[in-house]
Coordinates of C-alpha atoms in Angstrom, one line a residue:
M1239 CA -33.3 -23.7 36.0
I1240 CA -33.5 -20.6 37.8
P1241 CA -31.0 -20.4 40.1
S1242 CA -28.6 -22.2 37.7
L1243 CA -28.4 -19.0 35.2
F1244 CA -26.0 -17.4 38.4
T1245 CA -23.1 -20.3 37.8
G1246 CA -20.8 -20.6 35.2
R1247 CA -23.3 -22.2 32.3
G1248 CA -25.4 -18.8 33.1
R1249 CA -22.4 -16.2 32.5
V1250 CA -22.0 -18.8 29.1
A1251 CA -25.4 -18.0 27.8
I1252 CA -25.4 -13.9 29.0
L1253 CA -21.5 -14.1 27.4
A1254 CA -23.1 -15.8 24.1
V1255 CA -25.8 -13.3 24.2
I1256 CA -23.8 -10.1 24.5
L1257 CA -21.4 -11.9 21.4
G1258 CA -25.0 -12.0 19.2
L1259 CA -25.1 -8.7 19.9
L1260 CA -21.3 -7.4 19.1
L1261 CA -21.8 -9.2 15.9
S1262 CA -25.4 -8.0 14.8
R1263 CA -24.6 -4.3 15.7
P1264 CA -21.1 -3.5 16.2
I1265 CA -19.2 -5.6 14.5
K1266 CA -22.1 -5.5 11.6
N1267 CA -21.6 -1.4 11.0
I1268 CA -17.8 -2.2 10.5
S1269 CA -18.7 -4.5 7.7
I1270 CA -21.1 -2.0 6.1
N1271 CA -18.6 0.8 6.7
T1272 CA -15.8 -1.2 5.0
S1273 CA -17.9 -1.8 2.3
E1274 CA -18.8 1.9 2.0
V1275 CA -14.7 2.4 1.7
S1276 CA -14.2 0.2 -1.0
R1277 CA -17.3 1.5 -3.0
S1278 CA -15.5 4.7 -2.6
M1279 CA -12.3 3.8 -3.6
A1280 CA -13.5 2.4 -6.8
C1281 CA -15.7 5.5 -7.5
S1282 CA -11.9 7.3 -6.9
T1283 CA -10.6 5.3 -9.6
E1284 CA -13.6 5.1 -12.3
L1285 CA -13.9 9.1 -11.9
F1286 CA -10.0 9.8 -12.4
Q1287 CA -10.3 6.9 -15.9
N1288 CA -13.0 9.2 -17.0
Q1289 CA -11.7 12.4 -16.4
S1290 CA -8.7 11.8 -17.8
H1291 CA -10.2 10.3 -20.6
T1292 CA -11.9 13.1 -21.4
L1293 CA -9.3 15.7 -20.7
R1294 CA -6.9 13.8 -23.6
Q1295 CA -9.9 14.2 -26.0
Q1296 CA -9.8 17.9 -25.3
L1297 CA -6.3 18.2 -25.8
N1298 CA -6.3 16.7 -28.5
V1299 CA -8.4 19.4 -30.7
P1300 CA -5.9 21.7 -31.5
L1301 CA -4.3 19.0 -33.0
K1302 CA -7.0 17.7 -34.9
Q1303 CA -7.9 21.8 -36.2
I1304 CA -4.6 22.5 -37.4
T1305 CA -3.9 19.2 -39.2
D1306 CA -7.5 20.0 -40.6
A1307 CA -6.2 23.7 -41.7
L1308 CA -3.1 22.0 -43.2
D1309 CA -4.8 20.0 -45.4
K1310 CA -6.7 22.9 -46.6
H1311 CA -3.9 25.2 -47.2
A1312 CA -2.0 22.3 -48.7
K1313 CA -4.2 22.0 -51.5
D1314 CA -3.3 26.5 -52.2
I1315 CA -0.5 25.4 -51.9
K1316 CA -0.2 23.1 -54.9
E1317 CA -2.7 25.1 -56.8
I1318 CA 0.4 27.9 -56.8
G1319 CA 3.4 25.1 -57.6
K1320 CA 1.1 24.4 -60.4
Q1321 CA 0.7 28.0 -61.8
I1322 CA 4.6 28.5 -60.9
D1323 CA 4.5 25.4 -63.0
K1324 CA 2.6 27.2 -66.1
A1325 CA 4.4 30.4 -65.9
I1326 CA 8.2 28.9 -65.8
K1327 CA 6.9 26.5 -68.8
P1328 CA 7.4 29.1 -71.6
I1329 CA 10.6 30.6 -70.2
N1330 CA 12.4 26.9 -70.2
D1331 CA 10.7 26.0 -73.8
A1332 CA 12.3 29.6 -75.1
L1333 CA 15.7 28.4 -73.4
A1334 CA 15.6 25.0 -74.8
A1335 CA 14.9 27.0 -78.9
I1336 CA 17.7 28.8 -77.5
K1337 CA 19.5 26.3 -76.4
H1338 CA 18.9 24.4 -80.2
G1339 CA 19.4 27.5 -82.3
V1340 CA 23.0 28.2 -80.1
Q1341 CA 24.0 24.3 -80.8
K1342 CA 23.0 24.9 -84.5
V1343 CA 25.3 28.0 -84.7
S1344 CA 27.9 26.2 -82.7
G1345 CA 27.5 23.2 -85.3
A1346 CA 28.2 26.0 -87.9
L1347 CA 31.0 28.0 -86.2
D1348 CA 32.3 24.1 -85.7
T1349 CA 32.2 23.7 -89.2
A1350 CA 34.2 27.0 -90.3
S1351 CA 36.4 25.9 -87.5
Q1352 CA 37.7 22.6 -89.3
E1353 CA 37.2 24.3 -92.6
C1354 CA 40.1 27.2 -91.8
D1355 CA 42.1 24.4 -89.6
R1356 CA 42.7 23.0 -93.2
M1357 CA 42.6 25.0 -95.4
M1358 CA 45.4 27.0 -93.3
N1359 CA 47.0 23.6 -92.6
S1360 CA 47.9 23.8 -96.3
V1361 CA 49.2 27.0 -96.8
Y1362 CA 51.5 26.5 -93.4
D1363 CA 52.6 23.6 -95.6
D1364 CA 53.1 25.4 -98.7
C1365 CA 54.7 28.1 -97.1
T1366 CA 57.1 25.5 -94.8
G1367 CA 58.0 24.2 -97.7
E1368 CA 59.2 27.1 -100.3
L1369 CA 60.9 28.3 -97.8
S1370 CA 63.0 25.4 -96.5
N1371 CA 64.4 25.0 -100.1
A1372 CA 64.7 28.8 -100.5
Y1373 CA 66.6 28.6 -97.4
D1374 CA 68.9 25.3 -98.8
K1375 CA 69.4 27.1 -102.1
C1376 CA 70.6 30.7 -100.7
S1377 CA 72.9 28.3 -97.8
E1378 CA 74.5 26.5 -100.6
T1379 CA 75.3 29.6 -103.0
L1380 CA 76.8 32.0 -99.3
S1381 CA 78.8 28.7 -98.8
S1382 CA 80.5 29.0 -102.2
A1383 CA 81.0 32.7 -102.1
K1384 CA 82.5 32.7 -98.9
R1385 CA 85.7 31.4 -99.9
Y1386 CA 86.4 34.7 -101.2
V1387 CA 85.8 36.6 -98.0
P1388 CA 87.0 34.0 -95.5
H1389 CA 86.4 36.5 -92.8
L1390 CA 82.8 36.8 -93.0
D1391 CA 79.8 34.8 -92.5
I1392 CA 77.6 35.6 -95.3
T1393 CA 75.3 32.7 -94.7
A1394 CA 73.7 34.8 -91.7
V1395 CA 72.4 36.5 -94.3
C1396 CA 70.0 33.6 -95.7
K1397 CA 68.1 33.3 -91.7
I1398 CA 65.1 35.7 -93.6
L1399 CA 64.3 33.3 -95.1
D1400 CA 63.7 31.0 -91.7
K1401 CA 60.3 29.1 -92.2
N1402 CA 59.7 28.9 -88.3
Q1403 CA 60.0 32.8 -87.9
V1404 CA 58.0 33.6 -91.7
C1405 CA 55.6 30.7 -91.8
V1406 CA 54.4 31.1 -87.7
I1407 CA 51.4 33.2 -88.4
L1408 CA 49.6 31.0 -91.1
K1409 CA 49.3 28.4 -88.3
P1410 CA 45.9 27.0 -87.5
S1411 CA 45.6 28.0 -84.2
V1412 CA 46.9 31.3 -84.7
V1413 CA 44.7 31.8 -86.9
C1414 CA 41.3 29.7 -86.4
S1415 CA 41.7 30.2 -82.9
P1416 CA 38.7 32.8 -82.9
V1417 CA 36.1 31.1 -84.3
K1418 CA 36.4 27.9 -81.7
T1419 CA 36.5 30.2 -79.1
L1420 CA 33.8 32.0 -80.1
D1421 CA 31.8 28.1 -80.7
N1422 CA 32.6 27.6 -77.1
A1423 CA 31.3 30.7 -75.8
A1424 CA 27.9 30.0 -77.5
E1425 CA 27.8 26.6 -76.2
K1426 CA 28.5 27.6 -72.9
L1427 CA 26.5 30.4 -72.4
A1428 CA 23.0 28.3 -73.8
N1429 CA 24.0 25.5 -71.2
F1430 CA 24.2 28.7 -67.9
A1431 CA 21.2 30.0 -69.2
V1432 CA 19.4 26.5 -69.7
N1433 CA 20.0 25.3 -66.1
L1434 CA 19.8 28.8 -64.8
V1435 CA 16.0 27.8 -65.6
K1436 CA 15.8 24.1 -64.4
D1437 CA 17.4 25.4 -61.1
I1438 CA 14.0 27.9 -61.0
D1439 CA 11.8 25.4 -61.5
K1440 CA 13.3 23.1 -59.0
W1441 CA 13.4 25.8 -56.4
F1442 CA 9.4 26.3 -57.2
Q1443 CA 9.1 22.1 -57.2
F1444 CA 7.6 20.9 -53.8
N1445 CA 5.5 18.1 -51.6
I1446 CA 3.4 18.2 -49.5
I1447 CA 3.6 14.9 -47.2
K1448 CA 1.7 14.6 -44.3
K1449 CA 2.4 12.3 -41.3
S1450 CA 0.0 12.9 -38.4
Q1451 CA 0.3 10.4 -35.1
N1452 CA -1.4 10.5 -31.6
D1453 CA -0.9 7.7 -29.5
Q1454 CA -2.7 7.0 -26.3
V1455 CA -1.4 4.3 -24.3
N1456 CA -3.8 3.3 -21.5
N1457 CA -2.4 1.2 -18.5
A1458 CA -4.3 -0.2 -16.0
T1459 CA -3.7 -3.4 -14.0
K1460 CA -8.0 -3.5 -13.2
T1461 CA -10.8 -1.6 -14.9
A1462 CA -13.1 0.3 -12.7
K1463 CA -15.7 -2.1 -13.1
E1464 CA -13.3 -5.7 -12.7
F1465 CA -12.6 -3.6 -8.8
I1466 CA -16.0 -3.5 -8.2
A1467 CA -17.1 -6.9 -9.1
E1468 CA -13.6 -8.3 -7.2
I1469 CA -15.1 -6.2 -4.2
E1470 CA -18.9 -7.0 -4.0
K1471 CA -17.4 -11.0 -4.2
A1472 CA -15.3 -10.8 -1.3
L1473 CA -18.0 -8.9 0.8
T1474 CA -20.3 -11.5 -0.2
D1475 CA -17.9 -14.2 0.6
K1476 CA -17.3 -12.3 3.9
K1477 CA -21.6 -11.5 4.1
I1478 CA -22.3 -15.4 3.8
T1479 CA -19.9 -16.3 7.1
F1480 CA -20.7 -13.6 8.6
T1481 CA -24.3 -14.6 8.5
Y1482 CA -23.0 -18.2 9.5
I1483 CA -21.9 -17.2 12.3
V1484 CA -25.1 -15.2 13.6
E1485 CA -26.9 -17.9 12.9
S1486 CA -24.4 -20.1 14.6
M1487 CA -24.1 -17.8 17.6
S1488 CA -28.1 -18.3 17.9
Q1489 CA -27.5 -21.5 17.8
L1490 CA -25.3 -21.6 20.7
L1491 CA -27.5 -19.3 22.8
A1492 CA -30.0 -22.3 22.4
L1493 CA -27.4 -24.4 22.8
S1494 CA -26.8 -23.0 26.5
L1495 CA -30.0 -22.6 27.4
L1496 CA -30.4 -26.5 26.6
L1497 CA -27.2 -26.7 28.5
L1498 CA -28.2 -24.8 32.0
L1499 CA -31.7 -27.6 31.7
T1500 CA -29.6 -30.2 31.3
Q1501 CA -27.4 -28.9 33.9
S1502 CA -29.8 -28.7 36.4
F1503 CA -31.0 -32.1 35.5
F1504 CA -27.6 -33.5 36.2
Y1505 CA -26.9 -31.6 39.9
L1506 CA -30.2 -32.9 40.5
K1507 CA -29.0 -36.2 39.8
N1508 CA -25.8 -36.3 41.5
Y1509 CA -27.6 -34.8 44.8
L1510 CA -29.6 -37.6 45.2
A1511 CA -27.0 -40.3 44.2
K1512 CA -23.8 -38.4 45.9
D1513 CA -23.7 -37.3 49.3
E1514 CA -20.0 -35.4 48.7
F1515 CA -21.6 -33.7 45.6
D1516 CA -21.4 -29.8 46.3
N1517 CA -21.5 -30.7 49.9
I1518 CA -19.5 -28.0 51.4
Y1519 CA -22.6 -25.5 53.0
I1520 CA -23.0 -25.1 57.1
T1521 CA -26.2 -24.4 56.8
S1522 CA -28.6 -23.5 59.6
Q1523 CA -30.3 -27.0 59.5
F1524 CA -26.3 -28.4 60.2
K1525 CA -25.6 -26.4 62.6
G1526 CA -29.2 -27.6 64.4
Y1527 CA -28.0 -31.0 63.4
D1528 CA -24.4 -30.2 65.4
S1529 CA -26.0 -28.9 68.4
E1530 CA -28.3 -31.9 69.1
T1531 CA -25.1 -34.3 68.7
R1532 CA -23.3 -32.0 71.3
E1533 CA -26.3 -32.0 73.6
K1534 CA -25.8 -36.0 73.2
G1535 CA -22.3 -36.0 74.6
Q1536 CA -21.4 -37.1 71.0
Q1537 CA -18.2 -34.5 69.7
G1538 CA -19.0 -31.5 67.2
V1539 CA -17.4 -30.1 64.7
L1540 CA -18.7 -26.1 65.3
P1541 CA -17.2 -24.0 65.1
L1542 CA -14.8 -24.5 62.2
Q1543 CA -11.1 -24.2 62.6
K1544 CA -9.1 -21.7 60.1
K1545 CA -8.2 -24.2 57.4
E1546 CA -11.5 -25.8 57.2
K1547 CA -13.3 -21.6 56.8
K1548 CA -11.7 -21.8 53.6
L1549 CA -13.0 -25.4 52.4
Y1550 CA -16.5 -24.7 53.7
T1551 CA -18.9 -22.3 53.4
D1552 CA -21.7 -20.6 55.8
S1553 CA -24.3 -20.3 54.1
T1554 CA -26.5 -18.7 56.6
S1555 CA -23.6 -15.6 56.1
F1556 CA -24.6 -13.1 53.6
M1557 CA -21.0 -12.7 53.1
M1558 CA -19.3 -14.8 50.5
S1559 CA -16.2 -17.4 52.0
P1560 CA -12.8 -17.4 51.0
K1561 CA -13.5 -20.2 48.1
E1562 CA -16.7 -18.2 46.6
R1563 CA -14.8 -15.3 46.7
S1564 CA -12.3 -16.5 44.2
Q1565 CA -14.5 -18.5 42.2
S1566 CA -16.4 -14.8 42.1
V1567 CA -12.6 -13.5 41.2
I1568 CA -11.8 -15.7 38.2
G1569 CA -15.7 -15.2 37.1
I1570 CA -15.0 -11.1 37.2
S1571 CA -11.1 -11.2 35.4
Q1572 CA -13.1 -12.7 32.5
L1573 CA -15.8 -10.9 32.3
I1574 CA -13.5 -7.8 32.2
L1575 CA -11.6 -9.6 30.0
H1576 CA -14.7 -9.8 27.4
V1577 CA -15.7 -6.1 28.5
L1578 CA -12.2 -5.1 26.9
L1579 CA -12.7 -6.6 24.1
S1580 CA -16.4 -5.3 23.2
A1581 CA -14.8 -1.9 24.0
L1582 CA -12.4 -1.8 21.0
I1583 CA -14.6 -3.2 18.9
V1584 CA -17.3 -0.6 20.2
F1585 CA -14.4 1.6 19.8
L1586 CA -13.1 0.7 16.2
N1587 CA -16.9 0.9 14.9
Y1588 CA -17.0 4.7 16.6
V1589 CA -13.5 5.3 15.1
L1590 CA -14.4 4.0 11.7
F1591 CA -17.6 6.2 11.2
Y1592 CA -15.7 9.3 12.5
I1593 CA -12.8 9.0 10.0
L1594 CA -15.7 8.4 7.3
F1595 CA -17.4 11.6 8.8
L1596 CA -14.5 13.5 8.4
V1597 CA -13.5 12.4 4.7
N1598 CA -17.3 12.3 3.9
R1599 CA -17.7 16.5 5.9
Y1600 CA -13.9 18.1 4.3
G1601 CA -13.6 15.7 1.3
Q1602 CA -16.2 17.5 -1.2
V1603 CA -13.0 19.1 -3.0
N1604 CA -14.2 19.9 -6.7
V1605 CA -11.4 20.7 -8.7
D1606 CA -11.8 22.3 -11.9
V1607 CA -8.9 22.6 -14.6
T1608 CA -9.5 25.0 -17.8
G1609 CA -6.9 26.3 -20.0
K1610 CA -6.7 28.1 -23.3
S1611 CA -4.6 27.7 -26.4
K1612 CA -4.2 30.1 -29.5
I1613 CA -2.3 29.9 -32.4
N1614 CA -2.0 32.1 -34.7
L1615 CA 0.8 32.5 -37.9
K1616 CA 1.4 35.8 -39.6
V1617 CA 4.2 36.5 -41.6
R1618 CA 5.2 39.6 -43.0
G1619 CA 7.7 41.1 -45.9
G1620 CA 8.3 40.7 -49.7
Q1621 CA 6.6 38.4 -52.0
M1622 CA 8.4 35.4 -50.2
A1623 CA 6.6 36.3 -47.4
A1624 CA 3.2 36.6 -48.8
L1625 CA 3.8 33.7 -50.3
I1626 CA 4.6 31.7 -46.7
N1627 CA 1.7 33.6 -45.2
T1628 CA -0.9 32.7 -48.1
F1629 CA 0.1 29.0 -46.2
I1630 CA -0.8 29.8 -43.0
N1631 CA -2.6 33.2 -42.6
N1632 CA -6.0 31.1 -42.0
I1633 CA -4.2 29.3 -39.2
N1634 CA -6.2 30.2 -36.0
I1635 CA -6.6 28.6 -33.7
E1636 CA -8.6 28.6 -30.5
N1637 CA -9.6 26.6 -28.3
T1638 CA -11.0 26.2 -24.4
Y1639 CA -10.1 23.1 -22.8
E1640 CA -11.3 22.0 -19.2
A1641 CA -11.7 19.3 -16.8
S1642 CA -14.1 18.9 -13.6
Y1643 CA -12.6 16.4 -10.4
N1644 CA -15.9 16.3 -8.6
T1645 CA -15.2 14.0 -5.5
T1646 CA -18.6 14.5 -4.1
V1647 CA -19.9 11.2 -5.8
C1648 CA -16.8 9.2 -4.7
L1649 CA -17.2 10.2 -1.3
P1650 CA -18.2 7.5 1.5
S1651 CA -21.5 7.9 3.7
P1652 CA -21.0 5.8 6.3
T1653 CA -23.7 4.2 8.5
P1654 CA -23.6 5.9 12.2
P1655 CA -23.6 3.6 14.9
D1656 CA -26.7 2.7 16.9
A1657 CA -27.1 4.9 19.7
T1658 CA -28.2 2.2 21.2
D1659 CA -25.5 -0.2 21.6
I1660 CA -24.0 1.1 24.5
P1661 CA -26.8 1.0 26.6
V1662 CA -27.7 -2.4 25.2
L1663 CA -24.2 -3.7 26.4
C1664 CA -23.9 -2.1 29.2
S1665 CA -27.3 -3.7 30.9
A1666 CA -26.1 -6.7 29.2
Y1667 CA -22.8 -6.7 31.0
A1668 CA -24.4 -5.2 33.9
A1669 CA -26.7 -8.9 33.8
A1670 CA -23.7 -10.7 33.8
F1671 CA -21.8 -8.8 36.2
L1672 CA -24.9 -9.0 38.1
L1673 CA -24.6 -13.5 37.5
V1674 CA -21.2 -13.2 38.6
L1675 CA -21.8 -11.5 41.8
L1676 CA -24.8 -14.0 42.8
Q1677 CA -22.6 -16.4 41.4
A1678 CA -22.3 -18.5 44.9
Y1679 CA -25.6 -17.1 46.5
G1680 CA -27.6 -19.6 43.2
A1681 CA -25.2 -22.2 44.1
R1682 CA -26.6 -21.8 47.8
C1683 CA -29.7 -21.9 45.9
N1684 CA -29.8 -24.8 44.1
R1685 CA -28.9 -27.0 46.9
K1686 CA -31.5 -25.2 48.9
I1687 CA -34.2 -26.0 46.8
C1688 CA -33.2 -29.5 46.8
A1689 CA -32.7 -29.6 50.3
F1690 CA -36.9 -28.2 50.0
Y1691 CA -38.1 -31.5 48.0
Y1692 CA -35.6 -33.6 49.4
P1693 CA -35.5 -33.2 52.9
E1694 CA -34.1 -36.8 53.9
Q1695 CA -31.6 -37.1 51.5
E1696 CA -30.4 -33.1 53.3
I1697 CA -30.5 -34.9 56.3
E1698 CA -28.4 -38.1 55.7
R1699 CA -25.4 -35.2 53.5
I1700 CA -25.5 -33.3 56.9
A1701 CA -24.5 -36.3 59.0
F1702 CA -22.1 -37.0 55.9
L1703 CA -20.6 -34.0 56.2
Q1704 CA -20.3 -33.5 60.0
K1705 CA -18.5 -37.2 60.2
K1706 CA -16.1 -35.8 56.6
I1707 CA -14.9 -32.7 59.0
L1708 CA -14.5 -34.9 61.8
Y1709 CA -12.7 -37.7 60.0
N1710 CA -10.4 -35.1 58.8
R1711 CA -9.3 -33.5 61.3
T1712 CA -8.2 -36.6 62.9
E1713 CA -6.5 -37.7 59.9
R1714 CA -4.9 -34.2 60.7
H1715 CA -3.6 -34.1 64.1
T1716 CA -1.1 -36.8 63.0
F1717 CA -0.2 -34.7 60.5
I1718 CA 0.0 -31.6 62.3
K1719 CA 3.2 -32.0 64.5
Q1720 CA 5.2 -33.1 61.6
H1721 CA 4.0 -29.7 59.9
V1722 CA 4.5 -27.2 62.5
T1723 CA 8.2 -28.9 62.7
S1724 CA 8.4 -28.2 59.1
I1725 CA 7.5 -24.9 59.1
K1726 CA 9.7 -23.9 61.8
N1727 CA 12.8 -24.8 60.3
Q1728 CA 11.7 -23.3 57.0
K1729 CA 11.0 -19.9 58.5
I1730 CA 14.6 -20.5 60.2
A1731 CA 16.9 -20.9 57.2
E1732 CA 14.7 -18.3 55.6
Q1733 CA 16.0 -16.1 57.8
R1734 CA 19.1 -17.3 57.8
M1735 CA 19.0 -17.1 54.1
S1736 CA 18.0 -13.8 53.7
V1737 CA 19.3 -10.5 51.7
K1738 CA 20.1 -8.3 54.4
Q1739 CA 22.0 -11.6 55.7
M1740 CA 23.9 -12.0 52.7
L1741 CA 24.7 -8.5 52.1
S1742 CA 26.1 -8.4 55.5
A1743 CA 28.2 -11.6 54.8
I1744 CA 29.7 -9.6 51.6
C1745 CA 30.1 -6.5 53.5
P1746 CA 29.7 -5.6 56.9
C1747 CA 28.4 -1.8 56.4
F1748 CA 25.4 -4.3 55.7
K1749 CA 25.3 -5.7 58.8
V1750 CA 22.2 -4.7 61.1
E1751 CA 21.0 -5.8 64.3
K1752 CA 19.8 -9.2 64.8
T1753 CA 15.8 -9.5 65.1
D1754 CA 13.8 -12.6 65.8
L1755 CA 10.6 -11.9 63.3
K1756 CA 7.7 -14.4 65.4
F1757 CA 4.8 -16.1 63.3
C1758 CA 2.6 -18.6 63.6
M1759 CA 4.4 -21.8 63.7
Y1760 CA 0.3 -23.5 62.1
C1761 CA 0.0 -21.1 59.5
G1762 CA 3.3 -19.3 58.6
A1763 CA 1.3 -15.8 59.3
N1764 CA 4.4 -13.1 60.5
Q1765 CA 3.3 -11.4 63.7
G1766 CA 1.6 -7.7 63.0
S1767 CA -0.7 -4.9 63.8
S1768 CA -3.5 -7.2 62.8
R1769 CA -2.4 -10.6 63.9
T1770 CA -1.5 -11.2 67.6
L1771 CA 1.1 -14.5 68.3
Q1772 CA 0.8 -16.4 71.4
E1773 CA 3.5 -18.5 73.0
C1774 CA 3.5 -22.1 74.1
K1775 CA 2.9 -22.5 77.4
N1776 CA 5.9 -24.6 78.4
T1777 CA 9.0 -22.7 78.6
N1778 CA 11.4 -25.2 77.1
C1779 CA 9.0 -24.6 73.9
T1780 CA 9.8 -21.5 71.5
S1781 CA 6.8 -22.0 69.5
T1782 CA 4.5 -19.3 68.6
Y1783 CA 1.0 -19.1 67.1
C1784 CA -1.4 -17.1 66.0
S1785 CA -4.9 -17.2 68.2
E1786 CA -6.9 -19.1 65.2
C1787 CA -4.4 -21.3 65.0
F1788 CA -3.8 -21.9 68.9
N1789 CA -7.9 -22.2 69.1
D1790 CA -7.9 -24.8 66.1
C1791 CA -4.9 -27.1 68.2
G1792 CA -7.1 -27.3 71.0
H1793 CA -5.0 -24.5 73.1
T1794 CA -2.0 -27.2 72.9
C1795 CA 1.3 -26.8 71.3
P1796 CA 1.1 -29.4 68.5
I1797 CA 4.6 -30.0 68.9
C1798 CA 5.3 -30.7 73.0
R1799 CA 1.7 -32.8 72.8
K1800 CA 2.3 -36.7 73.3

């Protein structure tokens, strides 16, 4: 089972352990610090609401004091109003009595005026009647005497008896008008005095109407308690999920160990049942068997050809084969991705802690809001000022308000990352990296252990591997000629259709001198400083091969071979 740790299943097991470490250490700490952020937000909301309510109550104190002072002085003003009513009432009563007396005098004057009119009308009628008779008799007498003095109008003498001129002084409107005038004047004077007293009384009349309104509107989508309760509920759900994941990872680790044991069992089963299973190793025992085969005059397979070295592994060499290196590269790539993910999680853990640490360190802000309000009203002047001052003199309001916003209690208290997180994770990844590097050697150990306990099966597997290599070589000989010809045609076409050739066809200035680039007709490798190409010995053949491929072909050109 121990060699199985160095396989892909072992890598999965160690990565499961690392994931469990991430969940139980950095990710758990991130969850705790996130909960602390939520608590800080809820605390800040509650603190703001409480301090706002306290400040609002303090600001309402002066208004209440003014209202109380007005209520107190309203009683005094009402008492003053009663005293004014008492003072004006005798005057009002006296003027009412005067008005009543004047009304009596006015009635007497009115009666006298009516009697005067009656008497003067009778006198005026007698005057006009008598004068009219006298005027008629005078005119009649003088008209009869006019014939004696025709040129003289003697009737003009009768005009002294004209009633309109003589009796005018006896008209009631002339004689009785002073009495009527005196009657009207007395009545108007009495009405004016009474109305004046009523106006004065109205001016001193008052009523105090007090209306007080203090609207307080507190709108909040959620209270602090509801906010905290929702956060705790959400975090509780997340913690349950987190705990479930951690438990699942623990079970996955146990499952990985079980898979390692199962893999060891199936490896042994396939090793005994299938000769081709994991039969890619050229061991010292295989080399000895191949030497014995050559000594018997039979064909051997060693040394391996160039392409065969990519398929099989020389277990006697400490160096990894190409196949083992490719598997190690894949494992290292997966491990690097996992390391980057873990580094990101650890980085976020430290960044979140550092941000909360800065908030806790520099966010200790105490805001003290203090103020003082003072109202002192005084009115100076005459009696009216004294009256007004009686109302507002004692309104002397002095109020001090203060509010303190202490954010210290709401600052987040972050949990620092465990100092052992990085060393533990580094150790785990170092172990995983070591497992990846030793994966090839672990696979070799698996086969060696099986070969040690089952030597007869190992001999059969060696014979099978040798026959398999020989068979593949025989089958490949018929394929090599076609393959080499195809490679040659492909390289020639690539040279003809190169970018340089296309540019030179479009514009002559890009034309370059024609050079013959030599390459291996078998593997397609170009000639370079680290690779030497050999030409075919046939003068009619222009094929070239690298030394390894030429040796694999038995020092014979596949194209020229019959």
